[in-house]
Short mmCIF file of C-alpha atoms in Angstrom, two decimals:
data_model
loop_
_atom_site.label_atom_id
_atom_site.label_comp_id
_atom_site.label_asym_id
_atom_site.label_seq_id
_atom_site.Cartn_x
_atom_site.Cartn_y
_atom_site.Cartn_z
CA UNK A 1 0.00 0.00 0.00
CA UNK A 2 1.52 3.25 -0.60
CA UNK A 3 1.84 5.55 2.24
CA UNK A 4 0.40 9.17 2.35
CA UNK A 5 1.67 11.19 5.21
CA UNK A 6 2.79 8.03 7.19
CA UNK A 7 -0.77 6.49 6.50
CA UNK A 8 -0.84 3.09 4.94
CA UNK A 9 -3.58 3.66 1.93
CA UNK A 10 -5.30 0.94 -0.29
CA UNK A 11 -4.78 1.70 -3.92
CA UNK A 12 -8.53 1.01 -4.58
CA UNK A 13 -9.21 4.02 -2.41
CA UNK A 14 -6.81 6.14 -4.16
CA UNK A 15 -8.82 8.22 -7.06
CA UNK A 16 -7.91 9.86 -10.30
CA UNK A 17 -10.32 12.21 -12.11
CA UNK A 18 -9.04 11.51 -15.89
CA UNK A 19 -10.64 12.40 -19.31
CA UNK A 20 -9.08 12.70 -22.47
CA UNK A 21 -9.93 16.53 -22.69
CA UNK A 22 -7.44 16.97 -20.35
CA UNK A 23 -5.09 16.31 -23.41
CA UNK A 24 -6.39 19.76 -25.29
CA UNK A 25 -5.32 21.93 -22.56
CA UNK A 26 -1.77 23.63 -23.01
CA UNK A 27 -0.37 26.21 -20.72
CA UNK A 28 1.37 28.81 -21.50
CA UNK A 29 4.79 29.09 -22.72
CA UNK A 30 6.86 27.99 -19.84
CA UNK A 31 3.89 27.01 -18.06
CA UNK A 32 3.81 23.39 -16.98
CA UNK A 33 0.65 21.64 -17.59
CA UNK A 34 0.41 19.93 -21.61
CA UNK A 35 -0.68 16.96 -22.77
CA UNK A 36 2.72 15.47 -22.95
CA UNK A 37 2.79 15.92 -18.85
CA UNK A 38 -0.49 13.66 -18.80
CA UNK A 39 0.45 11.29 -21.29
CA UNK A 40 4.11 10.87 -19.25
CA UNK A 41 1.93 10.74 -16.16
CA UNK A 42 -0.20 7.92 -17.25
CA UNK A 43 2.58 5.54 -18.72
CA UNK A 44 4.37 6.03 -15.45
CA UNK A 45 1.36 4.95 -13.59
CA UNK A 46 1.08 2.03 -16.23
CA UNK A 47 4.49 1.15 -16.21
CA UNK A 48 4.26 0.51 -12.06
CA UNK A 49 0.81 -1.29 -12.09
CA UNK A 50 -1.03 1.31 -10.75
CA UNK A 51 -3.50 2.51 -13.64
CA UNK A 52 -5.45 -0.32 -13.47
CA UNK A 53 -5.45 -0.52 -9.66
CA UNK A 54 -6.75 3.22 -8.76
CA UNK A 55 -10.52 4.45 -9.18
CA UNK A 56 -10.56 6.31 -11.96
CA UNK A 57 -13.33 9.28 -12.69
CA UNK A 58 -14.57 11.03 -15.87
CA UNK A 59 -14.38 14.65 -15.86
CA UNK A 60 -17.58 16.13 -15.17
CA UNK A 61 -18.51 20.13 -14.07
CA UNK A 62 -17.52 20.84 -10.85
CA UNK A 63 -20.83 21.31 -8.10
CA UNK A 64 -20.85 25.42 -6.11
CA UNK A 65 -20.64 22.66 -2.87
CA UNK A 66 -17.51 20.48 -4.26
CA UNK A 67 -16.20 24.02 -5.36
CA UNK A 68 -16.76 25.39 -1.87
CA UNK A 69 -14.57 22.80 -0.25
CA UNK A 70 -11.18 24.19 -2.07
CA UNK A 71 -11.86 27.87 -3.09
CA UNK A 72 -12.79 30.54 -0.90
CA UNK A 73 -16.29 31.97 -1.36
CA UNK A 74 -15.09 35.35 -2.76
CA UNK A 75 -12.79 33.84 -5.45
CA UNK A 76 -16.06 31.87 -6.51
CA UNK A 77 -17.77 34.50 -6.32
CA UNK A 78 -15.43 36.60 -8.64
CA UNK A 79 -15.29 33.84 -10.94
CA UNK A 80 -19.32 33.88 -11.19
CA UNK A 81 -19.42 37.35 -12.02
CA UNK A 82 -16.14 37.86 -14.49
CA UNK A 83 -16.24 34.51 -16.61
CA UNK A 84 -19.47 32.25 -16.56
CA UNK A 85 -20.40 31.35 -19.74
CA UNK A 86 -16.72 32.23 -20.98
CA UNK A 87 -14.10 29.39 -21.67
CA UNK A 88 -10.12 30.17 -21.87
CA UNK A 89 -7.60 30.00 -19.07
CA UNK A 90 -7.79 31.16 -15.35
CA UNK A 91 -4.01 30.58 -14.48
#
């Protein structure tokens, strides 16, 4: 079991939100996330046994309560106001 923090974890409680769309989105110069970060991600994972063995997720929109959890309320807020409906990057 691999260990997070010093706590022994089961791999089939580990989960990995994954959908190919992910492989569209590219950064900006210099920036780190591209596709060929994901792809070298997965093979790793593959490579070690583990892609088979975690829980994996489709993407899906994000709920206001799942949001709430990691964001504060004002920076949801601002994003509410400034870019619903738009698409592009937030970094």
């Amino acid at each position: 079991m691999p260990k997070t923090h010093g706590i022994l974890v089961p791999m089939s409680d580990v989960g990995l939100l994954y959908d190919d769309v992910f492989l569209s989105h590219r950064g900006d110069f210099g920036h780190p996330e591209c596709p060929e970060r994901l792809t070298h991600a997965v093979a790793a994972l593959r490579a070690h046994g583990l892609w088979d063995r975690v829980q994996r997720r489709d993407g899906r929109p994000v709920t206001a309560e799942e949001a709430g959890k990691v964001h504060r309320v004002d920076y949801l807020e601002w994003l509410q106001r400034e870019v619903h409906g738009a698409s592009g990057m937030l970094d």
